[in-house]
N, CA, C and O atoms as CSV, one atom per row, in Angstrom:
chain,resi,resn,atom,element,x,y,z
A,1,UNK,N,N,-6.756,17.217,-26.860
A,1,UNK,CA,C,-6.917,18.555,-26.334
A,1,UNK,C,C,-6.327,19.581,-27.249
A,1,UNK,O,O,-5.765,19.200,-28.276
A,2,UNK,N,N,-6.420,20.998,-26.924
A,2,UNK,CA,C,-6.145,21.996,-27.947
A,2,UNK,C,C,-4.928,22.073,-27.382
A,2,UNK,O,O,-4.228,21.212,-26.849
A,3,UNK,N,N,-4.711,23.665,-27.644
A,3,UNK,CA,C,-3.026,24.028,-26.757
A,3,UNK,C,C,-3.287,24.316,-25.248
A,3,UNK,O,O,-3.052,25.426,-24.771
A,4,UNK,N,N,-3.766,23.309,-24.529
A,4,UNK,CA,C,-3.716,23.658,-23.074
A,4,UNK,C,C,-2.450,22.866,-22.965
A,4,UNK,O,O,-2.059,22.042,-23.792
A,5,UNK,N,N,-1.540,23.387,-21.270
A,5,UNK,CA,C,-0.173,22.757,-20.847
A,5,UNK,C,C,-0.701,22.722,-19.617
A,5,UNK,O,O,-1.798,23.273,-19.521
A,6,UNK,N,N,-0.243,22.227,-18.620
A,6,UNK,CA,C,-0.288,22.527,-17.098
A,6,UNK,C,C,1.383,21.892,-16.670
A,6,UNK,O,O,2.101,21.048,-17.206
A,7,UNK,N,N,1.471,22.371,-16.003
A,7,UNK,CA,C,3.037,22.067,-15.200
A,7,UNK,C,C,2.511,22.300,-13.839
A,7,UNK,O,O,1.970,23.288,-13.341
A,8,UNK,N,N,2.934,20.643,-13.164
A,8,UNK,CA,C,3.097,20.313,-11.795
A,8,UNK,C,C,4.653,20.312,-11.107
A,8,UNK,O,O,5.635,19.789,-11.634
A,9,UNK,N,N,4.643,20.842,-10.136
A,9,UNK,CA,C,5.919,20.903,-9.366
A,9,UNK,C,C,5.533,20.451,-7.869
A,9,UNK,O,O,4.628,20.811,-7.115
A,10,UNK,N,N,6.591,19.506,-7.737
A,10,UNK,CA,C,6.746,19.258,-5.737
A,10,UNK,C,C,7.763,19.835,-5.754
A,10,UNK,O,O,8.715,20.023,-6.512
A,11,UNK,N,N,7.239,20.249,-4.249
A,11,UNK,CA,C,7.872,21.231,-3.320
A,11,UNK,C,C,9.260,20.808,-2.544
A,11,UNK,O,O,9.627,21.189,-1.432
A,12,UNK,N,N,9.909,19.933,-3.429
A,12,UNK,CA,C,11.136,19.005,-3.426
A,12,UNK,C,C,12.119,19.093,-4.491
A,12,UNK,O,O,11.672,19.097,-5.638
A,13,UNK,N,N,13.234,19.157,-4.343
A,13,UNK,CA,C,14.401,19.151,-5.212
A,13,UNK,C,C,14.740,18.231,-6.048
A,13,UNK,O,O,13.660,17.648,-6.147
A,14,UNK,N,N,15.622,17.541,-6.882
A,14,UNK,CA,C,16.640,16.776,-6.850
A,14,UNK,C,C,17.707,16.811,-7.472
A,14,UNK,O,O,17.975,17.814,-8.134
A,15,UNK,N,N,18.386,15.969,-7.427
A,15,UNK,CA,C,19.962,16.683,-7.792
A,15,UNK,C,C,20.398,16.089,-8.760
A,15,UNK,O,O,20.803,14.930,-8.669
A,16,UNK,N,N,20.399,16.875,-10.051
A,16,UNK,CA,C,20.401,16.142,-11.591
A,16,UNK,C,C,21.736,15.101,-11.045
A,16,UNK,O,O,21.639,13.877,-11.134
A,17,UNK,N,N,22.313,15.419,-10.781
A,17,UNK,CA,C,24.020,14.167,-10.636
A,17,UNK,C,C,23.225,12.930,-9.895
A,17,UNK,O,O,23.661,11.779,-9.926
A,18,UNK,N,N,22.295,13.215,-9.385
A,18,UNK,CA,C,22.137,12.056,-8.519
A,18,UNK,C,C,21.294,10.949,-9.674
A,18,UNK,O,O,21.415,9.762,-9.977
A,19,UNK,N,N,20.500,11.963,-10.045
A,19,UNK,CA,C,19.514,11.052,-11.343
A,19,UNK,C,C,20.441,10.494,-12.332
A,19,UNK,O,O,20.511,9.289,-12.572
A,20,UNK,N,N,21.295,11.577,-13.016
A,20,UNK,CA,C,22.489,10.595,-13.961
A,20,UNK,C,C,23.061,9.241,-13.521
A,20,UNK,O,O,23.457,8.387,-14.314
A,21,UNK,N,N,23.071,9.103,-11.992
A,21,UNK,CA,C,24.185,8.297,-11.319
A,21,UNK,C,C,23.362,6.984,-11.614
A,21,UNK,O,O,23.984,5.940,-11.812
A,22,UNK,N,N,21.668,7.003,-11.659
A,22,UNK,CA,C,21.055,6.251,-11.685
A,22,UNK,C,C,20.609,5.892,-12.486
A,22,UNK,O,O,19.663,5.134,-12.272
A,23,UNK,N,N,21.090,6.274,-14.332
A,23,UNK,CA,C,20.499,5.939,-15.070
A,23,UNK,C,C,21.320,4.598,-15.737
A,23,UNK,O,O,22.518,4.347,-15.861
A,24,UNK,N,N,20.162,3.915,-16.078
A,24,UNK,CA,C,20.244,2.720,-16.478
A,24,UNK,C,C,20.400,2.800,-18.061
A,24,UNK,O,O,19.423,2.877,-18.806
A,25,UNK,N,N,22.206,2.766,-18.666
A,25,UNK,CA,C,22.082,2.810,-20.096
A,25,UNK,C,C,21.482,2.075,-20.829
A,25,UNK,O,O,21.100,2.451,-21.937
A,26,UNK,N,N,21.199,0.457,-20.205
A,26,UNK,CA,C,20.902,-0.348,-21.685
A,26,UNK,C,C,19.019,0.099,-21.332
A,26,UNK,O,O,18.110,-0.530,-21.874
A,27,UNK,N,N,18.821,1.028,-20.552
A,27,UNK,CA,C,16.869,1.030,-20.642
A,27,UNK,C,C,16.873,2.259,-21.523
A,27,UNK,O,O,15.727,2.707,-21.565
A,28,UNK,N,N,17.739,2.998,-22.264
A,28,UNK,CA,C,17.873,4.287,-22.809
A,28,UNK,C,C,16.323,4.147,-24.179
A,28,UNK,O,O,16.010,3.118,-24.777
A,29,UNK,N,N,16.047,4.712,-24.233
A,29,UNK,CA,C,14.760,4.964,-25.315
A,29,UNK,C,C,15.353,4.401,-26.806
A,29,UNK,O,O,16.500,4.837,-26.910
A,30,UNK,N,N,15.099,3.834,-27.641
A,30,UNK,CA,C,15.548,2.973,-28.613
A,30,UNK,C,C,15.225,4.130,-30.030
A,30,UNK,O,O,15.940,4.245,-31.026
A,31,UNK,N,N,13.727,5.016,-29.681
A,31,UNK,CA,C,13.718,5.723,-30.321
A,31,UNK,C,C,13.930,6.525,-31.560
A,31,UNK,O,O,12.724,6.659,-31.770
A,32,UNK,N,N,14.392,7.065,-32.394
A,32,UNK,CA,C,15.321,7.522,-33.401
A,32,UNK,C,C,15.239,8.979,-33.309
A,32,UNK,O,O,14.324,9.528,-33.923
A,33,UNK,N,N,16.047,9.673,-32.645
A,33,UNK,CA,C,15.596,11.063,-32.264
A,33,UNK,C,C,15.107,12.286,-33.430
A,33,UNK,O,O,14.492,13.304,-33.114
A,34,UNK,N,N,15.522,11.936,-34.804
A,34,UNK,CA,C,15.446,12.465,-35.959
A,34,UNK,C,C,14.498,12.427,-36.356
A,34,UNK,O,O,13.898,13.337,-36.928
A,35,UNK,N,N,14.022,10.984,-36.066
A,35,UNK,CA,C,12.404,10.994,-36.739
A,35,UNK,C,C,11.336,11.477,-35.856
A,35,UNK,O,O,10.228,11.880,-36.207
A,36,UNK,N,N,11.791,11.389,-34.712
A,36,UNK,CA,C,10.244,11.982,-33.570
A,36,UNK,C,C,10.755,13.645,-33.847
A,36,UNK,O,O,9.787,14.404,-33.838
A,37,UNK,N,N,11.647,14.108,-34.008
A,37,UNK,CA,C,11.992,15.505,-34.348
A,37,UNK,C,C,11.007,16.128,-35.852
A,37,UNK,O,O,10.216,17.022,-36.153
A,38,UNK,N,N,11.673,15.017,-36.413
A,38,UNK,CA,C,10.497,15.073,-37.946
A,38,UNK,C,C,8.902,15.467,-37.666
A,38,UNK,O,O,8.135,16.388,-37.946
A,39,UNK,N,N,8.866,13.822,-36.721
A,39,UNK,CA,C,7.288,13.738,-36.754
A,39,UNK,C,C,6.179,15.351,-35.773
A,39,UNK,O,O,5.049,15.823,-35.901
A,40,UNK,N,N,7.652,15.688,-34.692
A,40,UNK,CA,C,6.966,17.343,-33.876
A,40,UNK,C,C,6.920,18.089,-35.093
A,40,UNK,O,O,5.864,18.645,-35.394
A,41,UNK,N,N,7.932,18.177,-35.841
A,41,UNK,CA,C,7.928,19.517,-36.769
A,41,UNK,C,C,6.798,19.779,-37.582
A,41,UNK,O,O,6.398,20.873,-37.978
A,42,UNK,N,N,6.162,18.255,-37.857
A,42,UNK,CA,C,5.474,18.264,-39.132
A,42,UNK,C,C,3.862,18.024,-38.364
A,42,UNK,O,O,2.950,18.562,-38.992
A,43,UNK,N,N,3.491,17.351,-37.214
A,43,UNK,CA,C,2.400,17.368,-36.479
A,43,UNK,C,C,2.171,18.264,-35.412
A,43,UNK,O,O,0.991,18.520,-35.172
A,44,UNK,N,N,3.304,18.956,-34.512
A,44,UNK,CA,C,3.043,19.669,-33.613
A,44,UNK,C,C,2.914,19.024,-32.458
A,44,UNK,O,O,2.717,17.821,-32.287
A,45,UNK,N,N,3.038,19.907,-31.638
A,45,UNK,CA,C,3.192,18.900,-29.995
A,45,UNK,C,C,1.747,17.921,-29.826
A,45,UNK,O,O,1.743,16.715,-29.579
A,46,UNK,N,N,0.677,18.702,-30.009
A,46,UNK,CA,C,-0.789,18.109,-29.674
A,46,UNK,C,C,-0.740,16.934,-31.092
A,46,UNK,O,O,-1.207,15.873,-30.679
A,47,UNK,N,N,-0.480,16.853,-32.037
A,47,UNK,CA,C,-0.530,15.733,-33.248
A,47,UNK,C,C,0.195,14.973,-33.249
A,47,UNK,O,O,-0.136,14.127,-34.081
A,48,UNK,N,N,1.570,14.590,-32.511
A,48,UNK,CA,C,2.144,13.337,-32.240
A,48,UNK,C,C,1.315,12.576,-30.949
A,48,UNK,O,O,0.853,13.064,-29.919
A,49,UNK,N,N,1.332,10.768,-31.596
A,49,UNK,CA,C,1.138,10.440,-29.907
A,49,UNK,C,C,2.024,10.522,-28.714
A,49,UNK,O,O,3.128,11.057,-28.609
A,50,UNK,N,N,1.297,9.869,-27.819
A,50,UNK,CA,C,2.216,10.272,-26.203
A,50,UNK,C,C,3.284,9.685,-26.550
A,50,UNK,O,O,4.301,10.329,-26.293
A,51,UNK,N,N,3.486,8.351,-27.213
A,51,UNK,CA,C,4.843,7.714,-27.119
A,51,UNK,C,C,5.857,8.504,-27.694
A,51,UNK,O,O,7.030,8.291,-27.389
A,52,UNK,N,N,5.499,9.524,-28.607
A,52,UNK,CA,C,7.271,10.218,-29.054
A,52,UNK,C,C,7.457,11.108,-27.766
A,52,UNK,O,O,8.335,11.962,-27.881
A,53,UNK,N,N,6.969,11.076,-26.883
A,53,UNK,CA,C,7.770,12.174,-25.698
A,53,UNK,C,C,8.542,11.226,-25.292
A,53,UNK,O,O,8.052,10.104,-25.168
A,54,UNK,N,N,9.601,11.395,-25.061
A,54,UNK,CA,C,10.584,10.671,-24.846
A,54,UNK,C,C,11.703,11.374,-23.191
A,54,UNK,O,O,11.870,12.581,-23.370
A,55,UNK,N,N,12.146,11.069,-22.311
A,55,UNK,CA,C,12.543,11.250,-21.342
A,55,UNK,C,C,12.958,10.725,-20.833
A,55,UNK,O,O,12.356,10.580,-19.769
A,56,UNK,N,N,14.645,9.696,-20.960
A,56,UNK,CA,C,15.317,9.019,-20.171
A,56,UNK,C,C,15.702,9.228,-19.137
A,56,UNK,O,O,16.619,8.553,-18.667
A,57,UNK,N,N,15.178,10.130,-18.528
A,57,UNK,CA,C,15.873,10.801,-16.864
A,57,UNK,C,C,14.591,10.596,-16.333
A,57,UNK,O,O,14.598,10.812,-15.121
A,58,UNK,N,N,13.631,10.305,-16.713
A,58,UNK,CA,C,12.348,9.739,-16.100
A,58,UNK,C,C,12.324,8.986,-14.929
A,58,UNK,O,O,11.880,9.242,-13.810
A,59,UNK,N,N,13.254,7.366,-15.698
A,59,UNK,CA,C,13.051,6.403,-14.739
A,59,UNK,C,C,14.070,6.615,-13.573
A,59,UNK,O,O,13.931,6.538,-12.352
A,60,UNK,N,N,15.134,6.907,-14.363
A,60,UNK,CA,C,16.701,7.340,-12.926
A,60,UNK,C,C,15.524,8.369,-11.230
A,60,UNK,O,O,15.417,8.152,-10.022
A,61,UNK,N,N,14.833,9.604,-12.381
A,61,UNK,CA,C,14.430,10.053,-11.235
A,61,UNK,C,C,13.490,9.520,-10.405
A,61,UNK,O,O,13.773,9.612,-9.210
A,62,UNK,N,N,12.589,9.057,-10.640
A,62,UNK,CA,C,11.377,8.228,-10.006
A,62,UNK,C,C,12.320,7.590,-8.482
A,62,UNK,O,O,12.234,7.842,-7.280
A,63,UNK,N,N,13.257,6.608,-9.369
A,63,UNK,CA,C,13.843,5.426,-8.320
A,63,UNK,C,C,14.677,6.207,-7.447
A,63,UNK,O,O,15.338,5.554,-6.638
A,64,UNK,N,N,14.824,7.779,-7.425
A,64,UNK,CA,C,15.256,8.854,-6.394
A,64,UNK,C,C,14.655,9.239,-5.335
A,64,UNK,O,O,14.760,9.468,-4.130
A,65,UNK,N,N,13.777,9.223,-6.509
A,65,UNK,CA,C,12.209,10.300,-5.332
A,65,UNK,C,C,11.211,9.528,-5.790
A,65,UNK,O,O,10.610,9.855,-6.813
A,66,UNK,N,N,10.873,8.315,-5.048
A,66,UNK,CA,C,9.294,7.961,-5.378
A,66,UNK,C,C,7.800,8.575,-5.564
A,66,UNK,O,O,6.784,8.293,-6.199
A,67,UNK,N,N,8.417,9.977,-4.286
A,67,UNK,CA,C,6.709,10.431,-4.136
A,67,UNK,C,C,6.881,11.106,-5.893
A,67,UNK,O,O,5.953,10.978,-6.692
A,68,UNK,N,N,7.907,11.651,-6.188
A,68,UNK,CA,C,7.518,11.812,-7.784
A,68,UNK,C,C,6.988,11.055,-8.902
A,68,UNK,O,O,6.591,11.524,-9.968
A,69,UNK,N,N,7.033,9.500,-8.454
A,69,UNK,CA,C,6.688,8.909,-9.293
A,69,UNK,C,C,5.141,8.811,-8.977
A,69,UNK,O,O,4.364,8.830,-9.932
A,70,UNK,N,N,4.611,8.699,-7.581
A,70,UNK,CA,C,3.381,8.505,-7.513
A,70,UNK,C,C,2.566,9.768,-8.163
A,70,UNK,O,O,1.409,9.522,-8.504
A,71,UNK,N,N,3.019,10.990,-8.351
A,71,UNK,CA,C,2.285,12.189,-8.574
A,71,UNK,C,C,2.467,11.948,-10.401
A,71,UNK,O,O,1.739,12.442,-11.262
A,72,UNK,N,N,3.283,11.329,-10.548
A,72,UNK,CA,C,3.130,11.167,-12.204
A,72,UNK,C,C,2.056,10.042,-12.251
A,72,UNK,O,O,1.152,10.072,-13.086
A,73,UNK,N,N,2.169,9.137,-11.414
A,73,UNK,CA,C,0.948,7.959,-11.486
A,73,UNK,C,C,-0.320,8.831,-11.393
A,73,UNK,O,O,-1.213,8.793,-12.239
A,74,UNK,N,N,-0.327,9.429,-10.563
A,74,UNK,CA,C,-1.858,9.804,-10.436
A,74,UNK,C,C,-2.388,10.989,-11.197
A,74,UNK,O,O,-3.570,11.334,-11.205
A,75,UNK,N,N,-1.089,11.764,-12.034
A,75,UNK,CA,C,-1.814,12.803,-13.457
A,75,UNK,C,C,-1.803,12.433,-14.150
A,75,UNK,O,O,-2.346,13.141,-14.999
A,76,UNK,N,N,-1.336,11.193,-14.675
A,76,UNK,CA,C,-1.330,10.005,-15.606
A,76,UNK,C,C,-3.632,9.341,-15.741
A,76,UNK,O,O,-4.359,8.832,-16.595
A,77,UNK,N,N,-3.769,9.849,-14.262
A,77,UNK,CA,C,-5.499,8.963,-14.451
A,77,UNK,C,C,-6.485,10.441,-14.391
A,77,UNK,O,O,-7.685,10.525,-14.127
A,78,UNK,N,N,-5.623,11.409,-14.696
A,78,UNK,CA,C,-6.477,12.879,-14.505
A,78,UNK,C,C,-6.862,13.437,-16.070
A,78,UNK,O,O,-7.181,14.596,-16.335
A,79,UNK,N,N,-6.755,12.390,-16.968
A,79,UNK,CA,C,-7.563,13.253,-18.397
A,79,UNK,C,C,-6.693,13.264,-19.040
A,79,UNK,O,O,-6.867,12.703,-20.122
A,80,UNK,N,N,-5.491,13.791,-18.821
A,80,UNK,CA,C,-4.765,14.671,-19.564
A,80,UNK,C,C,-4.310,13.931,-20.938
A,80,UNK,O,O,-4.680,12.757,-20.946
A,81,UNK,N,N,-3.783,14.224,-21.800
A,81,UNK,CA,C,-3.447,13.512,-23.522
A,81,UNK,C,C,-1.745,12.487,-23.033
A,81,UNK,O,O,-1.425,11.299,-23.066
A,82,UNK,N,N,-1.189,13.536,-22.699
A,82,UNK,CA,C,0.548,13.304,-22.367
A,82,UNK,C,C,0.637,14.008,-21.076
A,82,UNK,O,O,0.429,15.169,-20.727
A,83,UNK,N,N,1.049,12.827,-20.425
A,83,UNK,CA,C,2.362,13.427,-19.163
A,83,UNK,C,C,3.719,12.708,-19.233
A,83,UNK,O,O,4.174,11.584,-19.444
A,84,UNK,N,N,4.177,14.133,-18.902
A,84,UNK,CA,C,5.760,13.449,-18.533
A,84,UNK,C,C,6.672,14.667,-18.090
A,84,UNK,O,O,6.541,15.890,-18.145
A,85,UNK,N,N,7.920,13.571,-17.499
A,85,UNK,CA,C,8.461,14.604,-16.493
A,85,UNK,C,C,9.748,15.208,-17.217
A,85,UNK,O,O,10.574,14.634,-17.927
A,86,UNK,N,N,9.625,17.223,-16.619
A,86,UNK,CA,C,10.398,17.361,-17.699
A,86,UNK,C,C,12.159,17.725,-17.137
A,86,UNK,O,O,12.585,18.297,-16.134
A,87,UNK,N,N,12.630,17.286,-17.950
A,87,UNK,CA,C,14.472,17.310,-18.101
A,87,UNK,C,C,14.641,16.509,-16.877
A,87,UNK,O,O,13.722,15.690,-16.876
A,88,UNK,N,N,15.532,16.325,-15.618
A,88,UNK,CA,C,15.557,15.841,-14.469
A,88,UNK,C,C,14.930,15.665,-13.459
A,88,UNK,O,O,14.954,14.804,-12.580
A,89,UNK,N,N,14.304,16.632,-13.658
A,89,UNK,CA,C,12.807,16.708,-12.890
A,89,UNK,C,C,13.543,17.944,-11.805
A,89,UNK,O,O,14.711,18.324,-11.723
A,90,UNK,N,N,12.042,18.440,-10.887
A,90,UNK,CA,C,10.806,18.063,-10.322
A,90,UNK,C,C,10.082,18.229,-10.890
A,90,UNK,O,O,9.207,17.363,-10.864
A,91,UNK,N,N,9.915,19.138,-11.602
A,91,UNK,CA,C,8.361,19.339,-12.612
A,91,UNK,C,C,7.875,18.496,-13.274
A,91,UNK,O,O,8.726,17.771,-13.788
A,92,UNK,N,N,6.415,18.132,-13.612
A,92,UNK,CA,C,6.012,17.107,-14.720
A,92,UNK,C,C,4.845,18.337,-15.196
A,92,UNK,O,O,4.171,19.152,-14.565
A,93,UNK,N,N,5.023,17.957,-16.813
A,93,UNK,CA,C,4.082,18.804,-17.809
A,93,UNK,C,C,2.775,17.640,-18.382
A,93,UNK,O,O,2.824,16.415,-18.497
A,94,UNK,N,N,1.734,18.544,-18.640
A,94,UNK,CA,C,0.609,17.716,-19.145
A,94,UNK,C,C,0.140,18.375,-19.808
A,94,UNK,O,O,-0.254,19.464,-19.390
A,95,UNK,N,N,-0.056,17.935,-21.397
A,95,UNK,CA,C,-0.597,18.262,-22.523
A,95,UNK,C,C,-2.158,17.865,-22.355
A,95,UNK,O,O,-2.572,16.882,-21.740
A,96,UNK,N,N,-2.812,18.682,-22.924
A,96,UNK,CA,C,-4.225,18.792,-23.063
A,96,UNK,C,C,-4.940,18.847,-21.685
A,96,UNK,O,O,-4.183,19.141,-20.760
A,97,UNK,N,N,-6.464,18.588,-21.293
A,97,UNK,CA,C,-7.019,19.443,-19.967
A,97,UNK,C,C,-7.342,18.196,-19.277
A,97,UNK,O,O,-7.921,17.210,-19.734
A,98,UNK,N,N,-6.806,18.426,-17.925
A,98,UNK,CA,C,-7.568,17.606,-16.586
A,98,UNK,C,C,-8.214,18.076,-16.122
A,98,UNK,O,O,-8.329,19.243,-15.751
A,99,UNK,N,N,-9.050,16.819,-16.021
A,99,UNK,CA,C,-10.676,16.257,-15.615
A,99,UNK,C,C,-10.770,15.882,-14.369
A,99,UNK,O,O,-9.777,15.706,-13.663
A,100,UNK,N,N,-11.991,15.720,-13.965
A,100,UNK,CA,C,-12.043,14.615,-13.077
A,100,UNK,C,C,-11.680,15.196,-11.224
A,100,UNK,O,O,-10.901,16.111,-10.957
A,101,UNK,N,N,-12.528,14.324,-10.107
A,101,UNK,CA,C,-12.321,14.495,-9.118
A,101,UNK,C,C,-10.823,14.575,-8.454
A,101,UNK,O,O,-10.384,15.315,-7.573
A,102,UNK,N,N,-10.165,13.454,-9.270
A,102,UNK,CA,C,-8.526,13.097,-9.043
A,102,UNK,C,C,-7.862,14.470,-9.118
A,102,UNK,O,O,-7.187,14.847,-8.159
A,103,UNK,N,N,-8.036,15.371,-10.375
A,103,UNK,CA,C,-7.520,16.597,-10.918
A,103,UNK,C,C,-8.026,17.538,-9.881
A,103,UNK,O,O,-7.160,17.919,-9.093
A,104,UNK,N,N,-8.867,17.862,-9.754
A,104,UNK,CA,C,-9.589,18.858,-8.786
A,104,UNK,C,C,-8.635,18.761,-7.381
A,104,UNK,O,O,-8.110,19.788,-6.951
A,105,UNK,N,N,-8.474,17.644,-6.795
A,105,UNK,CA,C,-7.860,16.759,-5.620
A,105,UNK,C,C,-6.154,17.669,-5.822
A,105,UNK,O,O,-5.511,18.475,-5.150
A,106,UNK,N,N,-5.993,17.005,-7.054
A,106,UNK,CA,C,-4.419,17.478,-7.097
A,106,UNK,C,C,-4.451,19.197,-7.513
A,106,UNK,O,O,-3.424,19.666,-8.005
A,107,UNK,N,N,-5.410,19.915,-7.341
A,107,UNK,CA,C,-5.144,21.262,-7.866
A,107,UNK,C,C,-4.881,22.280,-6.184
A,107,UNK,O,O,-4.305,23.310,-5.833
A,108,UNK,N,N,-5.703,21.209,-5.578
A,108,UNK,CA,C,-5.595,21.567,-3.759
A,108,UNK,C,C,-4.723,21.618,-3.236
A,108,UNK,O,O,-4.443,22.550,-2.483
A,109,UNK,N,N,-3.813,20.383,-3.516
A,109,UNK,CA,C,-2.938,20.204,-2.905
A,109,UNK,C,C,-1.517,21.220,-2.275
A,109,UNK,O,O,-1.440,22.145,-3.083
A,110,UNK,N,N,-0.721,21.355,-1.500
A,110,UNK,CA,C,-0.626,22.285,-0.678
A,110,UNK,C,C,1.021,21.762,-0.757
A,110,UNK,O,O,1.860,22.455,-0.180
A,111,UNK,N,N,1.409,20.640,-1.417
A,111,UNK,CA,C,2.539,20.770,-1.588
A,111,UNK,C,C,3.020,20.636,-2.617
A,111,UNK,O,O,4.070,19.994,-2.636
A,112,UNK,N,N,2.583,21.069,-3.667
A,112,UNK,CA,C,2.135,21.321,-5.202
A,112,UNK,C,C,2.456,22.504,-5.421
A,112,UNK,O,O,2.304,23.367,-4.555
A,113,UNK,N,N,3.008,22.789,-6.733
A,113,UNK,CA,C,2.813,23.946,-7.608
A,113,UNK,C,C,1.914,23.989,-8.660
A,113,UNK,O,O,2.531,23.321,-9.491
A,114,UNK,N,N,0.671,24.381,-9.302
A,114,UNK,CA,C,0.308,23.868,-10.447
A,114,UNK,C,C,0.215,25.594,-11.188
A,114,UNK,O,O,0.059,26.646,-10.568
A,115,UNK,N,N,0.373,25.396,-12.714
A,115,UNK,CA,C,0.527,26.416,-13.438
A,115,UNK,C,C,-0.475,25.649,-14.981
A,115,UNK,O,O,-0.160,24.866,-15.876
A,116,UNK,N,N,-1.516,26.259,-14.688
A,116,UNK,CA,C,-2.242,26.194,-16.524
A,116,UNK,C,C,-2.350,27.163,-17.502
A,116,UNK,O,O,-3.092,28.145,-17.483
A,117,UNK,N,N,-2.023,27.024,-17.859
A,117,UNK,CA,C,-1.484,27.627,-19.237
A,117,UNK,C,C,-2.097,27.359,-20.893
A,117,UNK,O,O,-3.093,26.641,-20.972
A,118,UNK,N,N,-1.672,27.771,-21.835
A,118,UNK,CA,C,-1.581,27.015,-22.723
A,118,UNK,C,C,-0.921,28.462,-24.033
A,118,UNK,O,O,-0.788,29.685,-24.025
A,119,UNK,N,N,-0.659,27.170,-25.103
A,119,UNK,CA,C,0.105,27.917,-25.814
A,119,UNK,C,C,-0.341,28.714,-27.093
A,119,UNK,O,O,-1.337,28.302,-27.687
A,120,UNK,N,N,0.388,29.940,-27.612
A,120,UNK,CA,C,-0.224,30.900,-28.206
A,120,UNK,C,C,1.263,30.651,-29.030
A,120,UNK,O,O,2.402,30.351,-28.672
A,121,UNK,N,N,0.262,31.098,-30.986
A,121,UNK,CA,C,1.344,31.113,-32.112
A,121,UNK,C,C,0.458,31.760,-33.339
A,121,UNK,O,O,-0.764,31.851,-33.458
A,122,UNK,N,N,1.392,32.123,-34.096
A,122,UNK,CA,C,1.313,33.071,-35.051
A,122,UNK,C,C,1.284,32.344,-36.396
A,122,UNK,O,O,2.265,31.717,-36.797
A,123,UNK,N,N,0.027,32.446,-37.155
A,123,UNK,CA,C,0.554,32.434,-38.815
A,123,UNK,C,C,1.482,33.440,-39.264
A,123,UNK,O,O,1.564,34.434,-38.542
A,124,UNK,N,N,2.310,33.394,-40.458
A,124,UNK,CA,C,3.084,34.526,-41.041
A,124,UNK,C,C,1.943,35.857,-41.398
A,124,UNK,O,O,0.806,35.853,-41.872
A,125,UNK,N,N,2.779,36.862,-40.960
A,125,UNK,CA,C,2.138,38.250,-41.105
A,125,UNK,C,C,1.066,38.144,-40.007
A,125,UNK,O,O,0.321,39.116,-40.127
A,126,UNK,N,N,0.680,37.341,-38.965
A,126,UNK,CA,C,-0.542,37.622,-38.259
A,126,UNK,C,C,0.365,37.917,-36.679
A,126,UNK,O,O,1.562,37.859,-36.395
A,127,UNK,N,N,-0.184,38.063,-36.327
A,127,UNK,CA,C,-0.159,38.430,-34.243
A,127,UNK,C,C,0.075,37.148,-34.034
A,127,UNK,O,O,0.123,36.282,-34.906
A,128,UNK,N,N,0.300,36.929,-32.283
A,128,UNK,CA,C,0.184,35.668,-31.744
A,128,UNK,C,C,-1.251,35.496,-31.435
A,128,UNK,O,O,-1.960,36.499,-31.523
A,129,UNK,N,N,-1.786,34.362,-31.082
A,129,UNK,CA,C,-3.184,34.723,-30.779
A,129,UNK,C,C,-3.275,32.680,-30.316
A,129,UNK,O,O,-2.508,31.853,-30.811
A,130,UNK,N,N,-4.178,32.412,-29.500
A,130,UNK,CA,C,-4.098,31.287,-28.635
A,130,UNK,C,C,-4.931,30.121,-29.898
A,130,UNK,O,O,-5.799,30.455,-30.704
A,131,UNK,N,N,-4.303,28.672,-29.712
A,131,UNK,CA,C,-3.998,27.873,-30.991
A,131,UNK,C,C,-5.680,27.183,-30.760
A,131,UNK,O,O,-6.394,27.251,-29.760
A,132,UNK,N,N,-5.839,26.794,-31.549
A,132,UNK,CA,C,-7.060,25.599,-31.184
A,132,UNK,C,C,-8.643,26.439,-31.570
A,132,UNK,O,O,-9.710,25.846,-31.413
């Protein structure tokens, strides 16, 4: 996808201390944070694959709040390039555009926030102006 974003929110809290309490150190992302830093700088959010998003407060939160995990399961089968949930959650972000009856389904929904968007940037000396 180009620079489209969408950010999903339930209409539910949680309480970053509670997610820390639950995180599991030895499942921590093995990762090398320098090099997926490298690899954004030099490809851009849309040119890395999904696997450098990285989010160890992922799994702590899920095993908090399940219905969060099911709403990541099911924008996970809506098109999108990358999902994942961001900082402690509640919100989960999705790179590139959802498709599909599933997407339509979750745009209804009534205990949902959804916000589409997408992102706008500048060559040197030019305006901002929308990427893609």
């Amino acid at each position: 996808g180009g620079g489209k974003i969408t950010i999903v929110k339930i209409d539910e809290g949680l309480s970053t201390p509670q997610v820390f309490k639950n995180l599991e150190y030895d499942e921590l992302s093995s990762a090398d944070p320098l090099e997926l830093l490298e690899s954004f700088k030099a490809k851009g959010p849309f040119g890395v694959p999904g696997t450098s998003y990285v989010n160890d407060l992922q799994p702590p939160a899920f095993k908090c709040l399940p219905r969060l995990q099911a709403l990541y399961d099911e924008l996970t089968g809506c098109g999108f390039d990358t999902v994942l949930m961001s900082g402690s959650g509640t919100s989960i972000f999705c790179l590139g555009e959802g498709s599909g009856e599933g997407w339509e389904q979750v745009k209804k929904r009534e205990d949902l926030k959804v916000w589409e968007t997408e992102f706008v940037g500048r060559k040197e000396g030019e305006w901002y102006s929308k990427e893609g």
